[in-house]
Coordinates of C-alpha atoms in Angstrom, one line a residue:
Chain A
X16 CA -29.1 -13.3 7.8
X17 CA -25.2 -12.2 8.1
X18 CA -23.8 -11.2 11.7
X19 CA -21.3 -8.6 11.3
X20 CA -18.9 -7.4 13.9
X21 CA -16.5 -4.5 14.4
X22 CA -13.7 -4.7 16.9
X23 CA -14.1 -1.3 18.2
X24 CA -10.8 -1.1 20.1
X25 CA -9.3 -1.2 16.5
X26 CA -11.7 0.8 14.6
X27 CA -10.5 4.3 13.9
X28 CA -13.3 5.6 12.0
X29 CA -11.7 5.7 8.4
X30 CA -15.1 5.1 6.8
X31 CA -13.7 3.1 4.0
X32 CA -16.3 0.3 4.9
X33 CA -19.1 3.1 4.1
X34 CA -18.1 3.2 0.5
X35 CA -18.3 -0.7 -0.2
X36 CA -21.4 -1.2 2.2
X37 CA -23.5 2.0 2.6
X38 CA -26.3 0.0 3.6
X39 CA -24.5 -1.5 6.5
X40 CA -22.0 1.1 7.8
X41 CA -22.3 4.7 8.2
X42 CA -20.5 7.8 9.6
X43 CA -22.4 9.9 11.8
X44 CA -22.4 13.5 12.2
X45 CA -19.4 13.1 14.5
X46 CA -17.4 11.2 12.1
X47 CA -17.7 8.1 14.1
X48 CA -18.5 4.7 12.4
X49 CA -22.0 3.3 13.1
X50 CA -23.0 -0.1 11.8
X51 CA -26.0 -2.5 11.4
X52 CA -24.7 -5.9 13.3
X53 CA -27.3 -8.1 11.6
X54 CA -28.0 -7.7 7.7
X55 CA -29.4 -9.5 4.9
X56 CA -27.5 -12.2 2.9
X57 CA -27.9 -10.0 -0.1
X58 CA -24.9 -7.7 1.6
X59 CA -22.4 -10.5 1.9
X60 CA -20.4 -9.3 -1.1
X61 CA -20.6 -5.7 0.0
X62 CA -19.6 -6.6 3.6
X63 CA -16.6 -8.7 2.3
X64 CA -15.3 -5.9 0.2
X65 CA -15.7 -3.6 3.4
X66 CA -13.6 -6.4 5.4
X67 CA -10.9 -6.1 2.6
X68 CA -10.7 -2.3 2.6
X69 CA -10.6 -1.7 6.5
X70 CA -7.2 -0.3 7.1
X71 CA -7.5 -1.5 10.6
X72 CA -8.6 -4.8 9.7
X73 CA -11.5 -4.5 12.4
X74 CA -14.3 -6.0 10.5
X75 CA -15.3 -9.6 10.6
X76 CA -18.2 -11.8 9.6
X77 CA -19.3 -13.7 12.7
X78 CA -21.6 -16.2 10.6
X79 CA -23.6 -16.3 7.6
X80 CA -26.5 -18.6 7.3
Chain B
X5 CA 0.5 -35.7 -12.4
X6 CA -1.9 -33.5 -11.1
X7 CA -3.3 -30.2 -12.4
X8 CA -0.5 -27.6 -12.4
X9 CA -1.3 -24.7 -9.7
X10 CA -1.7 -21.0 -10.1
X11 CA 1.5 -19.9 -8.6
X12 CA 1.5 -16.6 -6.8
X13 CA 5.0 -15.0 -5.6
X14 CA 4.6 -12.7 -2.8
X15 CA 2.8 -13.5 0.5
X16 CA 1.6 -10.2 1.4
X17 CA -1.6 -8.2 0.8
X18 CA -1.5 -8.6 -2.9
X19 CA -0.6 -12.4 -3.0
X20 CA -3.4 -13.1 -0.3
X21 CA -6.1 -11.0 -2.1
X22 CA -5.3 -12.8 -5.4
X23 CA -5.6 -16.2 -3.9
X24 CA -9.1 -14.8 -2.3
X25 CA -10.3 -13.4 -5.3
X26 CA -9.4 -16.4 -7.4
X27 CA -11.6 -18.5 -5.0
X28 CA -14.5 -16.2 -5.0
X29 CA -14.2 -16.0 -8.9
X30 CA -14.9 -19.6 -9.0
X31 CA -11.3 -21.1 -9.4
X32 CA -11.3 -24.3 -7.6
X33 CA -8.1 -25.6 -8.8
X34 CA -4.6 -25.6 -6.9
X35 CA -2.9 -22.4 -5.5
X36 CA 0.7 -22.3 -4.2
X37 CA 2.0 -19.0 -2.9
X38 CA 5.8 -18.3 -2.1
X39 CA 6.7 -15.9 0.4
X40 CA 10.4 -14.7 1.5
X41 CA 9.4 -13.9 5.0
X42 CA 8.4 -16.7 7.5
X43 CA 5.1 -14.9 8.3
X44 CA 1.5 -15.3 6.8
X45 CA 0.2 -12.2 5.4
X46 CA 0.1 -9.3 7.6
X47 CA -0.9 -5.7 7.6
X48 CA 2.1 -3.3 7.1
X49 CA 0.7 0.3 7.9
X50 CA 0.7 -0.2 11.4
X51 CA 4.2 -1.2 11.8
X52 CA 5.4 2.8 11.5
X53 CA 2.7 3.5 14.1
X54 CA 1.1 1.2 16.4
X55 CA 3.2 -1.7 16.3
X56 CA 6.4 0.6 16.6
X57 CA 5.1 2.8 19.3
X58 CA 2.9 0.3 21.5
X59 CA 5.7 -2.3 21.8
X60 CA 3.0 -5.3 20.7
X61 CA 5.7 -6.3 17.8
X62 CA 3.8 -9.9 17.2
X63 CA 2.6 -11.4 14.3
X64 CA -0.9 -12.1 15.6
X65 CA -1.5 -8.2 16.4
X66 CA -1.3 -7.5 12.4
X67 CA -2.1 -10.6 10.8
X68 CA -4.8 -10.7 8.1
X69 CA -7.7 -13.1 9.0
X70 CA -7.6 -16.3 7.1
X71 CA -11.1 -16.9 5.2
X72 CA -12.4 -20.3 4.9
X73 CA -12.2 -20.2 1.1
X74 CA -8.7 -20.1 1.0
X75 CA -7.7 -22.8 3.8
X76 CA -6.7 -25.2 1.1
X77 CA -4.2 -22.7 -0.3
X78 CA -0.5 -24.4 -0.4
X79 CA 1.4 -21.5 1.6
X80 CA 5.3 -21.8 1.3
X81 CA 6.3 -19.3 3.5
X82 CA 10.2 -18.5 4.2
X83 CA 10.8 -19.6 0.6
X84 CA 12.4 -17.2 -1.8
X85 CA 11.8 -17.3 -5.6
X86 CA 15.1 -16.8 -7.2
X87 CA 14.1 -16.7 -11.0
X88 CA 11.5 -17.5 -13.5
X89 CA 11.2 -18.9 -17.1
X90 CA 8.1 -17.5 -18.5
X91 CA 8.4 -19.3 -21.8
X92 CA 8.9 -22.7 -19.8
X93 CA 6.2 -21.7 -17.5
X94 CA 8.2 -22.3 -14.3
X95 CA 9.7 -20.3 -11.2
X96 CA 12.8 -21.5 -9.2
X97 CA 13.1 -21.3 -5.7
X98 CA 16.6 -20.0 -4.0
X99 CA 17.8 -23.6 -3.7
X100 CA 17.2 -24.4 -7.5
X101 CA 13.8 -26.3 -7.2
X102 CA 12.0 -25.7 -10.4
X103 CA 8.2 -25.1 -9.9
X104 CA 5.9 -25.3 -13.0
X105 CA 2.9 -23.2 -13.0
X106 CA -0.7 -23.0 -14.8
X107 CA -0.5 -19.5 -14.4
X108 CA 1.8 -16.9 -12.5
X109 CA 0.7 -14.0 -10.4
X110 CA 3.7 -11.6 -9.4
X111 CA 3.0 -9.8 -6.1
X112 CA 6.6 -9.3 -4.8
X113 CA 5.9 -5.7 -4.1
X114 CA 8.6 -3.4 -2.9
X115 CA 11.8 -3.2 -0.6
X116 CA 13.4 -0.1 1.0
X117 CA 15.9 1.8 -1.2
X118 CA 19.2 2.1 1.2
X119 CA 21.6 5.0 1.4
X120 CA 24.4 5.3 -0.8
X121 CA 26.5 5.7 2.2
X122 CA 27.8 2.8 3.7
X123 CA 25.5 1.4 6.4
X124 CA 25.7 -2.4 6.0
X125 CA 27.0 -3.9 8.8
X126 CA 27.0 -0.7 10.8
X127 CA 24.9 -1.4 14.3
X128 CA 22.3 1.2 14.8
X129 CA 21.1 1.6 10.8
X130 CA 17.3 0.3 10.2
X131 CA 15.0 0.4 7.5
X132 CA 11.5 -0.3 7.9
X133 CA 9.4 -2.6 5.7
X134 CA 8.9 -5.8 7.6
X135 CA 7.7 -6.9 10.9
X136 CA 11.0 -7.9 11.7
X137 CA 12.1 -4.6 10.8
X138 CA 9.9 -3.1 13.0
X139 CA 10.7 -5.2 15.9
X140 CA 14.3 -4.5 15.7
X141 CA 13.7 -0.6 15.3
X142 CA 11.2 -0.8 18.3
X143 CA 14.1 -2.3 20.4
X144 CA 16.1 0.7 19.6
X145 CA 13.9 3.5 19.9
X146 CA 14.5 4.0 23.9
X147 CA 13.9 7.5 25.7
X148 CA 16.6 9.9 25.0
X149 CA 18.3 8.1 22.0
X150 CA 19.4 10.5 19.2
X151 CA 17.4 9.3 16.1
X152 CA 18.3 10.8 12.5
X153 CA 15.5 9.5 9.9
X154 CA 16.7 9.8 6.3
X155 CA 13.9 10.7 4.2
X156 CA 10.6 12.8 4.9
X157 CA 8.1 10.9 3.1
X158 CA 5.2 8.8 4.8
X159 CA 7.5 6.5 6.5
X160 CA 10.0 9.1 7.5
X161 CA 7.3 11.3 9.0
X162 CA 5.5 8.5 10.6
X163 CA 8.5 7.0 12.3
X164 CA 9.6 10.5 13.3
X165 CA 6.1 11.2 15.2
X166 CA 6.3 7.7 16.9
X167 CA 10.1 8.0 17.9
X168 CA 9.2 11.4 19.4
X169 CA 6.4 10.2 21.3
X170 CA 8.5 7.4 22.7
X171 CA 11.1 10.1 24.1
X172 CA 13.6 10.1 21.4
X173 CA 15.5 13.1 20.0
X174 CA 14.5 13.2 16.4
X175 CA 16.1 14.7 13.4
X176 CA 14.4 14.5 9.7
X177 CA 17.0 14.9 6.8
X178 CA 14.9 15.4 3.6
X179 CA 15.8 16.2 0.1
X180 CA 12.9 18.2 -0.5
X181 CA 11.8 21.7 0.4
X182 CA 9.2 20.2 3.1
X183 CA 8.3 16.9 4.5
X184 CA 5.6 15.0 2.7
X185 CA 5.4 17.8 -0.1
X186 CA 4.3 15.5 -3.1
X187 CA 1.2 13.8 -1.6
X188 CA 0.4 16.8 0.5
X189 CA 1.3 20.0 -1.6
X190 CA 2.9 22.9 0.1
X191 CA 0.1 24.5 2.3
X192 CA -0.5 21.2 4.2
X193 CA 3.1 19.9 4.1
X194 CA 4.1 23.3 5.7
X195 CA 1.5 22.8 8.3
X196 CA 2.7 19.0 8.9
X197 CA 6.3 20.5 9.3
X198 CA 4.8 23.0 11.9
X199 CA 3.1 20.6 13.8
X200 CA 6.2 18.2 14.1
X201 CA 8.3 21.0 15.2
X202 CA 5.9 21.8 17.8
X203 CA 6.3 18.2 19.2
X204 CA 10.1 18.9 19.1
X205 CA 11.3 17.2 15.9
X206 CA 14.0 19.0 14.0
X207 CA 14.4 19.1 10.1
X208 CA 17.1 19.4 8.0
X209 CA 15.8 19.8 4.4
X210 CA 17.3 20.4 1.0
X211 CA 20.0 18.1 1.9
X212 CA 20.6 14.4 2.1
X213 CA 22.9 12.0 4.2
X214 CA 26.2 11.9 2.5
X215 CA 27.9 9.7 4.9
X216 CA 27.3 7.5 8.1
X217 CA 29.8 8.0 10.8
X218 CA 31.0 5.3 13.3
X219 CA 33.2 2.2 13.1
X220 CA 31.0 -0.7 14.4
X221 CA 27.8 1.2 15.3
X222 CA 26.7 4.6 14.0
X223 CA 27.7 7.7 15.9
X224 CA 26.3 10.3 13.5
X225 CA 25.7 11.2 10.0
X226 CA 27.4 13.7 7.9
X227 CA 24.9 15.7 5.4
X228 CA 26.0 16.9 1.8
X229 CA 26.5 20.3 3.2
X230 CA 29.3 18.9 5.3
X231 CA 27.4 19.6 8.7
X232 CA 27.2 16.6 11.2
X233 CA 24.3 15.4 13.4
X234 CA 25.0 12.8 16.1
X235 CA 22.8 9.7 16.5
X236 CA 22.5 6.3 17.8
X237 CA 19.7 5.4 15.5
X238 CA 19.6 6.0 11.8
X239 CA 16.4 5.3 10.1
X240 CA 16.6 5.1 6.3
X241 CA 13.2 5.9 4.8
X242 CA 14.3 7.4 1.4
X243 CA 11.9 5.4 -0.9
X244 CA 11.5 1.8 -2.4
X245 CA 12.6 -0.4 -5.2
X246 CA 10.6 -2.6 -7.1
X247 CA 11.3 -6.4 -6.5
X248 CA 11.7 -7.5 -10.0
X249 CA 15.3 -8.8 -10.0
X250 CA 13.9 -12.4 -10.1
X251 CA 12.3 -12.0 -13.3
X252 CA 15.7 -11.0 -15.0
X253 CA 16.2 -12.8 -18.6
X254 CA 12.6 -12.7 -19.3
X255 CA 10.8 -10.6 -21.9
X256 CA 9.3 -7.8 -19.5
X257 CA 9.4 -4.4 -19.0
X258 CA 10.6 -3.7 -15.4
X259 CA 11.2 0.1 -15.6
X260 CA 9.7 1.8 -12.5
X261 CA 7.8 -1.4 -11.8
X262 CA 6.7 -4.5 -13.7
X263 CA 4.4 -3.2 -16.6
X264 CA 0.9 -4.6 -17.1
X265 CA -1.9 -3.9 -19.5
X266 CA -5.2 -2.7 -17.7
X267 CA -6.2 -6.4 -17.3
X268 CA -3.0 -6.6 -14.8
X269 CA -1.4 -9.0 -17.5
X270 CA 2.3 -8.6 -17.6
X271 CA 3.7 -7.0 -20.9
X272 CA 6.5 -8.1 -23.1
X273 CA 8.6 -5.4 -24.4
X274 CA 6.7 -4.9 -27.4
X275 CA 3.7 -4.3 -25.5
X276 CA 1.9 -7.8 -26.0
X277 CA 0.6 -9.4 -23.1
X278 CA 2.0 -12.6 -21.5
X279 CA -1.6 -14.3 -21.3
X280 CA -0.8 -16.4 -18.4
X281 CA 1.2 -13.9 -16.3
X282 CA -0.4 -11.2 -14.0
X283 CA 1.1 -8.7 -11.6
X284 CA -0.5 -7.0 -8.6
X285 CA 0.1 -4.5 -6.0
X286 CA 3.0 -2.1 -5.5
X287 CA 5.2 -4.2 -8.1
X288 CA 2.8 -3.4 -11.0
X289 CA 3.0 -0.5 -13.2
X290 CA -0.4 -0.4 -14.8
X291 CA -2.5 2.0 -16.5
X292 CA -5.4 3.8 -14.8
X293 CA -8.1 5.2 -16.9
X294 CA -8.7 8.0 -14.1
X295 CA -5.0 9.2 -15.2
X296 CA -5.3 8.8 -18.9
X297 CA -4.0 5.2 -19.1
X298 CA -0.3 6.2 -18.3
X299 CA 1.2 3.2 -16.8
X300 CA 2.2 4.0 -13.3
X301 CA 3.0 1.9 -9.8
X302 CA 0.9 3.5 -7.2
X303 CA 2.1 2.5 -3.8
X304 CA -1.1 3.0 -1.8
X305 CA -2.5 0.6 0.5
X306 CA -5.7 0.0 -1.6
X307 CA -4.1 -0.7 -4.9
X308 CA -2.9 -4.4 -4.1
X309 CA -6.6 -5.3 -3.1
X310 CA -7.9 -3.6 -6.4
X311 CA -5.4 -5.0 -8.7
X312 CA -5.5 -8.4 -7.1
X313 CA -9.3 -8.6 -7.8
X314 CA -8.9 -7.4 -11.0
X315 CA -6.1 -10.0 -12.1
X316 CA -7.8 -12.9 -10.3
X317 CA -11.3 -12.5 -11.9
X318 CA -9.8 -12.3 -15.3
X319 CA -7.6 -15.3 -14.6
X320 CA -10.5 -17.3 -13.2
X321 CA -12.5 -16.5 -16.3
X322 CA -9.7 -17.6 -18.5
X323 CA -8.9 -20.8 -16.9
X324 CA -12.9 -21.6 -17.1
X325 CA -12.7 -20.6 -20.7
X326 CA -15.6 -18.2 -20.1
X327 CA -16.6 -16.6 -23.3
X328 CA -17.0 -13.4 -21.6
X329 CA -13.5 -12.9 -20.7
X330 CA -12.6 -10.7 -23.8
X331 CA -15.5 -8.2 -22.4
X332 CA -13.9 -8.3 -18.9
X333 CA -10.6 -7.6 -20.0
X334 CA -11.8 -4.5 -22.1
X335 CA -13.6 -3.2 -19.2
X336 CA -12.4 0.3 -17.6
X337 CA -10.2 -0.2 -14.9
X338 CA -10.0 2.7 -12.9
X339 CA -9.3 2.4 -8.9
X340 CA -9.1 5.5 -7.1
X341 CA -5.9 5.7 -5.0
X342 CA -6.5 6.4 -1.5
X343 CA -4.1 6.9 1.4
X344 CA -4.1 7.7 5.1
X345 CA -1.4 8.7 7.7
X346 CA -1.6 9.0 11.5
X347 CA 1.2 11.3 13.2
X348 CA 0.3 12.3 16.7
X349 CA -3.3 13.3 16.9
X350 CA -2.9 14.3 13.1
X351 CA -5.2 12.0 10.9
X352 CA -4.6 12.4 7.2
X353 CA -6.9 10.8 4.5
X354 CA -6.7 11.4 0.9
X355 CA -8.2 10.2 -2.3
X356 CA -6.7 10.6 -5.7
X357 CA -3.2 11.8 -6.7
X358 CA -2.4 15.1 -5.2
X359 CA 1.0 14.9 -6.4
X360 CA -0.4 15.5 -10.0
X361 CA -1.9 18.9 -9.1
X362 CA -0.6 22.3 -10.1
X363 CA -2.8 24.0 -7.4
X364 CA -4.2 23.4 -4.1
X365 CA -7.3 25.2 -2.5
X366 CA -8.7 25.1 1.1
X367 CA -12.4 23.4 0.7
X368 CA -13.4 23.5 4.6
X369 CA -12.1 24.0 7.9
X370 CA -8.8 25.8 9.0
X371 CA -5.3 24.7 8.1
X372 CA -4.2 24.9 11.7
X373 CA -7.0 22.8 12.9
X374 CA -9.0 20.3 11.0
X375 CA -9.4 20.8 7.1
X376 CA -9.9 19.6 3.6
X377 CA -7.8 20.8 0.7
X378 CA -8.8 20.0 -3.0
X379 CA -5.9 19.7 -5.5
X380 CA -6.4 20.7 -9.2
X381 CA -5.1 20.5 -12.6
X382 CA -6.4 23.4 -14.4
X383 CA -10.2 23.2 -13.1
X384 CA -10.2 19.6 -12.5
X385 CA -10.0 18.1 -9.3
X386 CA -7.3 15.5 -9.1
X387 CA -6.9 15.0 -5.5
X388 CA -8.5 15.6 -2.2
X389 CA -6.6 15.5 1.3
X390 CA -7.9 16.4 5.0
X391 CA -6.6 16.4 8.4
X392 CA -9.6 15.1 10.2
X393 CA -13.1 16.0 8.7
X394 CA -13.4 12.3 7.2
X395 CA -16.9 12.8 5.8
X396 CA -16.1 16.0 4.3
X397 CA -12.9 14.4 2.6
X398 CA -15.2 11.4 1.3
X399 CA -17.5 13.7 -0.3
X400 CA -15.2 14.6 -3.0
X401 CA -14.2 11.1 -3.6
X402 CA -16.6 10.9 -6.7
X403 CA -15.4 14.1 -8.3
X404 CA -11.8 12.8 -7.8
X405 CA -12.6 9.5 -9.4
X406 CA -14.0 11.3 -12.4
X407 CA -10.9 13.3 -12.8
X408 CA -10.1 11.4 -16.4
X409 CA -13.4 11.6 -17.5
X410 CA -13.5 13.9 -20.6
X411 CA -16.9 14.4 -22.2
X412 CA -17.0 14.8 -25.9
X413 CA -16.4 18.4 -27.1
X414 CA -15.3 19.5 -23.6
X415 CA -11.4 20.7 -23.6
X416 CA -9.2 18.2 -21.8

């Protein structure tokens, strides 16, 4: 499993992560980003892409194992 | 002698993503990255907003996280590459050292265009591109300071908002009819200007700074119409130039960016690619299938990442002698440009290229509140931009990405 972390002091709900990893990140009805902190290894590539495109560079991968 | 490295010139977003993507694509050989700034790669968009406004002008606050896969990359920071010889496959540092390469990735980006009026050596004049630029400007934006911003594009408007919030007296001088008119179109540009004015920013549009006044330090500017505006700070935000001079003397096309094919391979004047020289990011002028493959450089933040991944994957396949490399080169390349901008409580988000449109239309919300505009060429949506309403804006991304798709039998 992969552990995903979002720095909430940085995140400004741009939602770019949602486009790259829709199974991990979503924008709710109030346009606030919500995410699943522990996801399957198969999401690695998508989460890496989400990390790349986050304008605030708020996403990190805590551990993959 | 060991294996020659892949040399990346430019240690910002494009250079970093190129190195990462080379590793991700299976290239395990040496990588050397040259950067003229002393800093490891960092994120530039916050410079005109949070960094300038919050006073936290540290590299740590904007540095990109370093990934384990690129831990063995040789970072030559504070080392400017002065020239290159693509025939001999080498680059030269400013002190004349020759560095041979196996393949070259050009990621040298942009630098601010400066006013033709003399500002060099005049205290109080600034441009904003680097962390060090932001630090210098931040120190000067004290409450009550009179600030003139030459240029009413992204950087000019963002600096205006930040400076105003810091208590400066701000005048924006722009040559267009409205601020950010190209990317926003008339209806949104007018609204943006209205909101800036409500915050106390003054605009002098349809003119430009003809002369900077003052002996040792700037005391004001004279505009093209002869009027004068007093200031202690002059910010030059009139656009950018591509950093391609170091490639002078090589068979390349550097008119408005370094021209590449859709595989991001740098092209010779006759259109044939240099197979071992790639360009990524702001410096590259590349064909995008969404826009009819007309080569253009797109100065939006997502493009360095998209082009770096494209270039590095193809380069890694080539170096591995992967038989599928020709298929990869032929793949459609159509990255959707995206941009955002934060000014006061105005959060702009856009996809596509609104600047190409001949018409804009309100799709949702209210212009004086939160809203979404679509931008059209004929009946086709070429861009979407919103104030707030991000989920709504994102719904149109797919349509905007299909702009250049013309079905057989359908009029273009």
